Amino acid sequence: VKAPTVLAMALTTVTMPRIAFCHARGRKEDIRDLVRSSLELVFLLFIPISAGVAIVAPIFIPAYLGPAYMDSVRVVWILAPIILAIAMTNVSGSQFLTGCNETGYLSLSYLVSAAFNIVGNFFLIPHLDEIGASFTTLGAEWLVVLIQFSAMYRILGRIGIRQIAFKKLIAGAVMSAAILPLPKLLGSTL
């Protein structure tokens, strides 16, 4: 599920040095524009990727792993949104917080997330097995997003995330509706 996030890491490699350069010169508006541009690309790519992974899981899992692994489809459905969360934290953490030398927020987000993951797994795995672990992992990653974006908002001010994400969410919903019938039409014929 995490493989597509390599694209977000590539974006970080290009953008973080530019953010650090702008930060060193006090060009806050340029940093805000770079963050917005990165988020535009992240939402454009990773909303449909997250939805697509969830939708095609019932086709690919039995085709590549065999029908004995069909229970894994539920785990993929739960974890699919983590793709978007990881891509978003590449923007907020690896690009912005690192580039602006605000790594304390980065460390805080990871520590809180790790604690959440440990406690959540302690309570959920005994009752829900892999489903509990999946929900805990998903919650922990979105907690990182929440903490890092709160820090980014505190430092940069409004970024306009709703405006950036809105059209991409609509496009992702349209794409999802278009490919949603595929698992029923194709079955596991790959």
PDB file of C-alpha atoms in Angstrom:
ATOM      1  CA  VAL A   1       0.000   0.000   0.000  1.00  0.00           C
ATOM      2  CA  LYS A   2       2.889   2.378   0.684  1.00  0.00           C
ATOM      3  CA  ALA A   3       4.708   1.852  -2.646  1.00  0.00           C
ATOM      4  CA  PRO A   4       3.055   4.795  -4.492  1.00  0.00           C
ATOM      5  CA  THR A   5       4.399   7.215  -1.880  1.00  0.00           C
ATOM      6  CA  VAL A   6       7.801   7.018  -3.596  1.00  0.00           C
ATOM      7  CA  LEU A   7       6.437   9.723  -5.922  1.00  0.00           C
ATOM      8  CA  ALA A   8       5.883  12.012  -2.924  1.00  0.00           C
ATOM      9  CA  MET A   9       9.440  11.384  -1.749  1.00  0.00           C
ATOM     10  CA  ALA A  10      10.731  12.389  -5.181  1.00  0.00           C
ATOM     11  CA  LEU A  11       8.771  15.644  -4.917  1.00  0.00           C
ATOM     12  CA  THR A  12      10.387  16.270  -1.521  1.00  0.00           C
ATOM     13  CA  THR A  13      13.858  15.838  -2.987  1.00  0.00           C
ATOM     14  CA  VAL A  14      13.155  18.678  -5.391  1.00  0.00           C
ATOM     15  CA  THR A  15      11.104  21.006  -3.179  1.00  0.00           C
ATOM     16  CA  MET A  16      12.705  20.883   0.279  1.00  0.00           C
ATOM     17  CA  PRO A  17      15.970  22.609  -0.740  1.00  0.00           C
ATOM     18  CA  ARG A  18      13.946  25.414  -2.355  1.00  0.00           C
ATOM     19  CA  ILE A  19      11.869  25.845   0.809  1.00  0.00           C
ATOM     20  CA  ALA A  20      15.078  25.946   2.886  1.00  0.00           C
ATOM     21  CA  PHE A  21      16.483  28.593   0.523  1.00  0.00           C
ATOM     22  CA  CYS A  22      13.337  30.726   0.830  1.00  0.00           C
ATOM     23  CA  HIS A  23      13.270  30.258   4.602  1.00  0.00           C
ATOM     24  CA  ALA A  24      16.875  31.441   4.903  1.00  0.00           C
ATOM     25  CA  ARG A  25      15.907  34.625   3.041  1.00  0.00           C
ATOM     26  CA  GLY A  26      12.652  35.162   4.962  1.00  0.00           C
ATOM     27  CA  ARG A  27      10.436  34.697   1.905  1.00  0.00           C
ATOM     28  CA  LYS A  28       7.344  33.336   3.663  1.00  0.00           C
ATOM     29  CA  GLU A  29       4.974  33.941   0.745  1.00  0.00           C
ATOM     30  CA  ASP A  30       7.249  31.966  -1.600  1.00  0.00           C
ATOM     31  CA  ILE A  31       7.237  29.100   0.913  1.00  0.00           C
ATOM     32  CA  ARG A  32       3.432  29.243   1.078  1.00  0.00           C
ATOM     33  CA  ASP A  33       3.275  29.090  -2.740  1.00  0.00           C
ATOM     34  CA  LEU A  34       5.651  26.092  -2.825  1.00  0.00           C
ATOM     35  CA  VAL A  35       3.585  24.277  -0.183  1.00  0.00           C
ATOM     36  CA  ARG A  36       0.373  25.004  -2.099  1.00  0.00           C
ATOM     37  CA  SER A  37       1.906  23.745  -5.344  1.00  0.00           C
ATOM     38  CA  SER A  38       3.136  20.594  -3.634  1.00  0.00           C
ATOM     39  CA  LEU A  39      -0.280  19.979  -2.098  1.00  0.00           C
ATOM     40  CA  GLU A  40      -1.943  20.515  -5.488  1.00  0.00           C
ATOM     41  CA  LEU A  41       0.228  17.769  -6.960  1.00  0.00           C
ATOM     42  CA  VAL A  42      -0.156  15.483  -3.940  1.00  0.00           C
ATOM     43  CA  PHE A  43      -3.959  15.724  -3.992  1.00  0.00           C
ATOM     44  CA  LEU A  44      -4.054  15.366  -7.782  1.00  0.00           C
ATOM     45  CA  LEU A  45      -2.005  12.156  -7.697  1.00  0.00           C
ATOM     46  CA  PHE A  46      -2.741  10.512  -4.384  1.00  0.00           C
ATOM     47  CA  ILE A  47      -6.504  10.894  -3.998  1.00  0.00           C
ATOM     48  CA  PRO A  48      -7.092   8.776  -7.125  1.00  0.00           C
ATOM     49  CA  ILE A  49      -4.219   6.421  -6.264  1.00  0.00           C
ATOM     50  CA  SER A  50      -5.680   5.778  -2.795  1.00  0.00           C
ATOM     51  CA  ALA A  51      -9.139   5.163  -4.218  1.00  0.00           C
ATOM     52  CA  GLY A  52      -7.783   3.051  -7.077  1.00  0.00           C
ATOM     53  CA  VAL A  53      -5.781   0.791  -4.777  1.00  0.00           C
ATOM     54  CA  ALA A  54      -8.879   0.130  -2.679  1.00  0.00           C
ATOM     55  CA  ILE A  55     -11.079  -0.523  -5.699  1.00  0.00           C
ATOM     56  CA  VAL A  56      -8.746  -2.904  -7.534  1.00  0.00           C
ATOM     57  CA  ALA A  57      -7.677  -4.838  -4.413  1.00  0.00           C
ATOM     58  CA  PRO A  58     -10.370  -7.524  -4.937  1.00  0.00           C
ATOM     59  CA  ILE A  59      -8.950  -8.115  -8.422  1.00  0.00           C
ATOM     60  CA  PHE A  60      -5.209  -8.000  -7.766  1.00  0.00           C
ATOM     61  CA  ILE A  61      -4.972  -9.826  -4.442  1.00  0.00           C
ATOM     62  CA  PRO A  62      -6.526 -13.118  -5.614  1.00  0.00           C
ATOM     63  CA  ALA A  63      -4.832 -12.808  -9.017  1.00  0.00           C
ATOM     64  CA  TYR A  64      -1.336 -12.425  -7.563  1.00  0.00           C
ATOM     65  CA  LEU A  65      -1.606 -14.142  -4.184  1.00  0.00           C
ATOM     66  CA  GLY A  66      -4.443 -16.592  -4.710  1.00  0.00           C
ATOM     67  CA  PRO A  67      -7.972 -16.828  -3.319  1.00  0.00           C
ATOM     68  CA  ALA A  68      -6.660 -17.841   0.111  1.00  0.00           C
ATOM     69  CA  TYR A  69      -5.630 -14.188   0.613  1.00  0.00           C
ATOM     70  CA  MET A  70      -9.052 -12.613  -0.012  1.00  0.00           C
ATOM     71  CA  ASP A  71      -9.242 -11.585   3.655  1.00  0.00           C
ATOM     72  CA  SER A  72      -6.335  -9.231   2.911  1.00  0.00           C
ATOM     73  CA  VAL A  73      -8.661  -7.136   0.765  1.00  0.00           C
ATOM     74  CA  ARG A  74     -10.286  -5.680   3.888  1.00  0.00           C
ATOM     75  CA  VAL A  75      -6.884  -4.634   5.208  1.00  0.00           C
ATOM     76  CA  VAL A  76      -6.069  -2.908   1.910  1.00  0.00           C
ATOM     77  CA  TRP A  77      -9.449  -1.132   1.994  1.00  0.00           C
ATOM     78  CA  ILE A  78      -8.696   0.177   5.479  1.00  0.00           C
ATOM     79  CA  LEU A  79      -5.102   1.154   4.704  1.00  0.00           C
ATOM     80  CA  ALA A  80      -5.684   2.733   1.269  1.00  0.00           C
ATOM     81  CA  PRO A  81      -6.170   6.283   2.694  1.00  0.00           C
ATOM     82  CA  ILE A  82      -2.746   6.003   4.322  1.00  0.00           C
ATOM     83  CA  ILE A  83      -1.253   6.604   0.868  1.00  0.00           C
ATOM     84  CA  LEU A  84      -2.688  10.129   0.831  1.00  0.00           C
ATOM     85  CA  ALA A  85      -1.727  10.723   4.482  1.00  0.00           C
ATOM     86  CA  ILE A  86       1.910   9.742   3.863  1.00  0.00           C
ATOM     87  CA  ALA A  87       2.073  11.950   0.779  1.00  0.00           C
ATOM     88  CA  MET A  88       0.640  14.862   2.782  1.00  0.00           C
ATOM     89  CA  THR A  89       3.222  14.382   5.546  1.00  0.00           C
ATOM     90  CA  ASN A  90       5.944  14.425   2.919  1.00  0.00           C
ATOM     91  CA  VAL A  91       4.811  17.974   2.168  1.00  0.00           C
ATOM     92  CA  SER A  92       4.293  19.110   5.759  1.00  0.00           C
ATOM     93  CA  GLY A  93       7.168  17.248   7.384  1.00  0.00           C
ATOM     94  CA  SER A  94       9.892  16.385   4.924  1.00  0.00           C
ATOM     95  CA  GLN A  95       9.477  19.510   2.798  1.00  0.00           C
ATOM     96  CA  PHE A  96       8.188  22.272   5.052  1.00  0.00           C
ATOM     97  CA  LEU A  97       9.138  21.485   8.668  1.00  0.00           C
ATOM     98  CA  THR A  98      12.562  20.138   7.713  1.00  0.00           C
ATOM     99  CA  GLY A  99      13.200  22.916   5.194  1.00  0.00           C
ATOM    100  CA  CYS A 100      12.265  25.576   7.760  1.00  0.00           C
ATOM    101  CA  ASN A 101      14.304  23.902  10.523  1.00  0.00           C
ATOM    102  CA  GLU A 102      11.191  23.214  12.627  1.00  0.00           C
ATOM    103  CA  THR A 103      12.067  19.595  13.313  1.00  0.00           C
ATOM    104  CA  GLY A 104      10.726  19.762  16.869  1.00  0.00           C
ATOM    105  CA  TYR A 105       7.194  19.603  15.464  1.00  0.00           C
ATOM    106  CA  LEU A 106       8.272  16.704  13.284  1.00  0.00           C
ATOM    107  CA  SER A 107       9.612  14.790  16.282  1.00  0.00           C
ATOM    108  CA  LEU A 108       6.482  15.597  18.309  1.00  0.00           C
ATOM    109  CA  SER A 109       4.212  14.277  15.564  1.00  0.00           C
ATOM    110  CA  TYR A 110       6.155  11.021  15.325  1.00  0.00           C
ATOM    111  CA  LEU A 111       6.297  10.505  19.096  1.00  0.00           C
ATOM    112  CA  VAL A 112       2.560  11.112  19.558  1.00  0.00           C
ATOM    113  CA  SER A 113       1.807   8.862  16.599  1.00  0.00           C
ATOM    114  CA  ALA A 114       4.030   6.083  17.937  1.00  0.00           C
ATOM    115  CA  ALA A 115       2.357   6.276  21.354  1.00  0.00           C
ATOM    116  CA  PHE A 116      -1.075   6.203  19.710  1.00  0.00           C
ATOM    117  CA  ASN A 117      -0.012   3.187  17.638  1.00  0.00           C
ATOM    118  CA  ILE A 118       1.311   1.258  20.643  1.00  0.00           C
ATOM    119  CA  VAL A 119      -1.764   1.943  22.786  1.00  0.00           C
ATOM    120  CA  GLY A 120      -4.198   1.355  19.914  1.00  0.00           C
ATOM    121  CA  ASN A 121      -2.553  -1.935  18.974  1.00  0.00           C
ATOM    122  CA  PHE A 122      -2.536  -3.035  22.609  1.00  0.00           C
ATOM    123  CA  PHE A 123      -6.303  -2.629  22.807  1.00  0.00           C
ATOM    124  CA  LEU A 124      -7.444  -3.460  19.269  1.00  0.00           C
ATOM    125  CA  ILE A 125      -5.272  -6.369  18.110  1.00  0.00           C
ATOM    126  CA  PRO A 126      -6.553  -8.822  20.762  1.00  0.00           C
ATOM    127  CA  HIS A 127     -10.128  -8.185  19.627  1.00  0.00           C
ATOM    128  CA  LEU A 128      -9.854  -7.343  15.929  1.00  0.00           C
ATOM    129  CA  ASP A 129      -6.541  -8.909  14.863  1.00  0.00           C
ATOM    130  CA  GLU A 130      -5.171  -7.414  11.618  1.00  0.00           C
ATOM    131  CA  ILE A 131      -8.224  -5.167  11.235  1.00  0.00           C
ATOM    132  CA  GLY A 132      -7.460  -3.554  14.594  1.00  0.00           C
ATOM    133  CA  ALA A 133      -3.817  -3.075  13.648  1.00  0.00           C
ATOM    134  CA  SER A 134      -4.894  -1.562  10.317  1.00  0.00           C
ATOM    135  CA  PHE A 135      -7.237   0.951  11.950  1.00  0.00           C
ATOM    136  CA  THR A 136      -4.590   1.884  14.508  1.00  0.00           C
ATOM    137  CA  THR A 137      -1.958   2.383  11.815  1.00  0.00           C
ATOM    138  CA  LEU A 138      -4.347   4.505   9.761  1.00  0.00           C
ATOM    139  CA  GLY A 139      -5.284   6.616  12.776  1.00  0.00           C
ATOM    140  CA  ALA A 140      -1.641   7.083  13.759  1.00  0.00           C
ATOM    141  CA  GLU A 141      -0.699   8.306  10.283  1.00  0.00           C
ATOM    142  CA  TRP A 142      -3.591  10.769  10.124  1.00  0.00           C
ATOM    143  CA  LEU A 143      -2.580  11.992  13.588  1.00  0.00           C
ATOM    144  CA  VAL A 144       0.832  12.838  12.114  1.00  0.00           C
ATOM    145  CA  VAL A 145      -0.962  14.784   9.361  1.00  0.00           C
ATOM    146  CA  LEU A 146      -3.041  16.677  11.933  1.00  0.00           C
ATOM    147  CA  ILE A 147      -0.066  17.637  14.110  1.00  0.00           C
ATOM    148  CA  GLN A 148       2.193  18.613  11.212  1.00  0.00           C
ATOM    149  CA  PHE A 149      -0.473  20.605   9.402  1.00  0.00           C
ATOM    150  CA  SER A 150      -1.332  22.391  12.656  1.00  0.00           C
ATOM    151  CA  ALA A 151       2.327  23.356  13.007  1.00  0.00           C
ATOM    152  CA  MET A 152       2.462  24.445   9.376  1.00  0.00           C
ATOM    153  CA  TYR A 153      -0.664  26.564   9.877  1.00  0.00           C
ATOM    154  CA  ARG A 154       0.832  28.114  13.019  1.00  0.00           C
ATOM    155  CA  ILE A 155       3.995  29.083  11.112  1.00  0.00           C
ATOM    156  CA  LEU A 156       2.632  29.941   7.647  1.00  0.00           C
ATOM    157  CA  GLY A 157      -0.947  30.968   8.327  1.00  0.00           C
ATOM    158  CA  ARG A 158      -3.776  29.877   6.051  1.00  0.00           C
ATOM    159  CA  ILE A 159      -2.740  27.706   3.160  1.00  0.00           C
ATOM    160  CA  GLY A 160      -6.178  27.108   1.658  1.00  0.00           C
ATOM    161  CA  ILE A 161      -6.187  23.322   1.870  1.00  0.00           C
ATOM    162  CA  ARG A 162      -9.954  23.056   1.314  1.00  0.00           C
ATOM    163  CA  GLN A 163      -9.759  25.040  -1.915  1.00  0.00           C
ATOM    164  CA  ILE A 164      -6.752  23.025  -3.076  1.00  0.00           C
ATOM    165  CA  ALA A 165      -8.327  19.646  -2.275  1.00  0.00           C
ATOM    166  CA  PHE A 166     -11.948  20.256  -3.325  1.00  0.00           C
ATOM    167  CA  LYS A 167     -11.664  19.760  -7.094  1.00  0.00           C
ATOM    168  CA  LYS A 168      -9.283  16.848  -6.645  1.00  0.00           C
ATOM    169  CA  LEU A 169     -11.748  15.145  -4.306  1.00  0.00           C
ATOM    170  CA  ILE A 170     -14.504  15.578  -6.895  1.00  0.00           C
ATOM    171  CA  ALA A 171     -12.227  14.210  -9.638  1.00  0.00           C
ATOM    172  CA  GLY A 172     -11.259  11.287  -7.389  1.00  0.00           C
ATOM    173  CA  ALA A 173     -14.930  10.539  -6.713  1.00  0.00           C
ATOM    174  CA  VAL A 174     -15.716  10.583 -10.456  1.00  0.00           C
ATOM    175  CA  MET A 175     -12.754   8.296 -11.180  1.00  0.00           C
ATOM    176  CA  SER A 176     -13.828   5.973  -8.371  1.00  0.00           C
ATOM    177  CA  ALA A 177     -17.377   5.812  -9.697  1.00  0.00           C
ATOM    178  CA  ALA A 178     -16.022   4.987 -13.153  1.00  0.00           C
ATOM    179  CA  ILE A 179     -13.795   2.119 -12.011  1.00  0.00           C
ATOM    180  CA  LEU A 180     -15.940   0.830  -9.134  1.00  0.00           C
ATOM    181  CA  PRO A 181     -17.692  -1.748 -11.367  1.00  0.00           C
ATOM    182  CA  LEU A 182     -14.348  -3.262 -12.477  1.00  0.00           C
ATOM    183  CA  PRO A 183     -14.015  -5.894  -9.735  1.00  0.00           C
ATOM    184  CA  LYS A 184     -17.482  -7.260 -10.550  1.00  0.00           C
ATOM    185  CA  LEU A 185     -16.931  -7.089 -14.310  1.00  0.00           C
ATOM    186  CA  LEU A 186     -13.472  -8.624 -14.329  1.00  0.00           C
ATOM    187  CA  GLY A 187     -13.611 -10.852 -11.287  1.00  0.00           C
ATOM    188  CA  SER A 188     -10.161 -12.304 -10.769  1.00  0.00           C
ATOM    189  CA  THR A 189      -9.372 -12.848 -14.452  1.00  0.00           C
ATOM    190  CA  LEU A 190      -5.927 -11.217 -14.504  1.00  0.00           C
TER     191      LEU A 190
END
